[in-house]
Amino acid sequence: MQQGVILFFVLNDTKKTKRVLQVLRERRIEQYTVLNTFGSYGLYHHGYVNYAPSVAGGMNSSKELDERRYNKTFLIPVPSEEESLAIMQQLAEITNIQEGTGNGILFTVPMVKTD
């Protein structure tokens, strides 16, 4: 049985973190985790790999990637799929996340209780 979902939100524009936290407060979401993360281009930028990832390079200009040192990744447990969709829509509006913008990504993973 599904017991809710985990909303994953990777925010590339970390300057908008306060706006995201405000939305969570307004929706009375008190339990969530925020991580400083970086993607495959971050591995290249920090010298962990010696090749530039083609996906990251194709989505953004190298100048934008050089300026972005890390992302904020939010893990937000939400009790229902319906509520997660409403939260996702609100977060997408305030952070300008749209398909193809490279500003971030929103997705959910179902939580299931096992015996």
Coordinates of C-alpha atoms in Angstrom, one line a residue:
M1 CA 0.0 0.0 0.0
Q2 CA 1.3 3.4 -0.9
Q3 CA 1.9 5.7 2.1
G4 CA 2.6 8.9 0.3
V5 CA 5.4 10.1 -1.8
I6 CA 8.9 11.7 -1.5
L7 CA 9.2 14.8 -3.6
F8 CA 12.7 15.3 -5.0
F9 CA 13.5 18.8 -6.0
V10 CA 16.9 19.7 -7.4
L11 CA 17.2 23.5 -7.5
N12 CA 20.0 24.8 -9.7
D13 CA 19.5 28.5 -8.8
T14 CA 20.4 28.4 -5.1
K15 CA 19.5 32.1 -4.6
K16 CA 15.9 31.0 -4.7
T17 CA 16.3 28.7 -1.6
K18 CA 14.5 31.1 0.7
R19 CA 11.5 31.2 -1.6
V20 CA 11.3 27.4 -1.6
L21 CA 11.5 27.3 2.2
Q22 CA 8.7 29.9 2.4
V23 CA 6.5 27.7 0.2
L24 CA 7.1 24.8 2.5
R25 CA 6.3 26.9 5.6
E26 CA 3.1 28.1 4.0
R27 CA 2.0 24.6 3.2
R28 CA 2.8 23.5 6.8
I29 CA 5.5 21.1 5.7
E30 CA 7.9 20.8 8.7
Q31 CA 9.9 17.7 7.8
Y32 CA 12.3 17.8 4.9
T33 CA 15.9 17.4 4.1
V34 CA 18.1 19.9 2.2
L35 CA 21.4 18.8 0.7
N36 CA 24.2 20.7 -1.1
T37 CA 24.8 18.6 -4.2
F38 CA 26.4 18.9 -7.5
G39 CA 25.8 16.9 -10.7
S40 CA 28.1 15.4 -13.3
Y41 CA 29.5 18.8 -14.4
G42 CA 30.4 19.5 -10.8
L43 CA 32.5 16.3 -10.8
Y44 CA 34.4 17.6 -13.8
H45 CA 34.7 21.1 -12.4
H46 CA 36.2 19.9 -9.1
G47 CA 38.6 17.5 -10.9
Y48 CA 37.0 14.2 -9.9
V49 CA 36.7 13.2 -13.6
N50 CA 38.8 14.3 -16.6
Y51 CA 36.1 14.6 -19.2
A52 CA 33.2 17.1 -19.6
P53 CA 29.8 15.4 -19.3
S54 CA 28.0 15.8 -22.6
V55 CA 24.6 16.1 -21.1
A56 CA 25.5 19.0 -18.9
G57 CA 27.4 20.7 -21.6
G58 CA 24.5 20.4 -24.0
M59 CA 22.0 21.8 -21.6
N60 CA 23.8 25.0 -20.5
S61 CA 26.6 27.2 -21.6
S62 CA 30.0 26.6 -20.1
K63 CA 29.8 30.1 -18.5
E64 CA 26.6 29.2 -16.6
L65 CA 28.1 25.9 -15.5
D66 CA 31.3 27.5 -14.3
E67 CA 29.3 29.9 -12.2
R68 CA 27.2 27.2 -10.6
R69 CA 29.3 25.4 -8.0
Y70 CA 26.5 23.3 -6.4
N71 CA 22.7 22.8 -6.3
K72 CA 20.2 22.4 -3.5
T73 CA 18.4 19.1 -3.4
F74 CA 15.2 18.9 -1.3
L75 CA 13.7 15.6 -0.1
I76 CA 10.2 16.3 1.0
P77 CA 7.8 13.6 2.3
V78 CA 4.3 14.4 1.2
P79 CA 1.2 12.4 2.4
S80 CA -0.5 12.2 -1.0
E81 CA 0.2 12.4 -4.8
E82 CA -2.4 15.1 -5.1
E83 CA -0.7 17.3 -2.6
S84 CA 2.7 16.7 -4.2
L85 CA 1.3 17.9 -7.5
A86 CA 0.1 21.1 -6.0
I87 CA 3.5 21.7 -4.3
M88 CA 5.4 20.9 -7.5
Q89 CA 3.3 23.4 -9.4
Q90 CA 3.9 26.1 -6.8
L91 CA 7.6 25.4 -6.7
A92 CA 7.9 25.4 -10.5
E93 CA 6.2 28.8 -10.7
I94 CA 8.4 30.5 -8.1
T95 CA 11.6 29.1 -9.4
N96 CA 10.9 29.3 -13.1
I97 CA 11.5 25.5 -13.6
Q98 CA 10.1 24.6 -17.0
E99 CA 11.1 21.9 -19.5
G100 CA 14.4 22.7 -21.1
T101 CA 15.4 25.7 -18.9
G102 CA 18.0 23.8 -16.9
N103 CA 16.8 25.5 -13.7
G104 CA 16.1 22.3 -11.9
I105 CA 14.0 19.2 -11.8
L106 CA 11.0 18.0 -9.8
F107 CA 9.9 14.4 -9.4
T108 CA 8.3 12.0 -6.9
V109 CA 8.9 8.5 -5.7
P110 CA 6.2 6.5 -4.0
M111 CA 6.6 5.4 -0.4
V112 CA 5.3 2.0 0.4
K113 CA 4.9 0.4 3.8
T114 CA 6.0 -3.2 4.0
D115 CA 5.3 -5.6 6.8

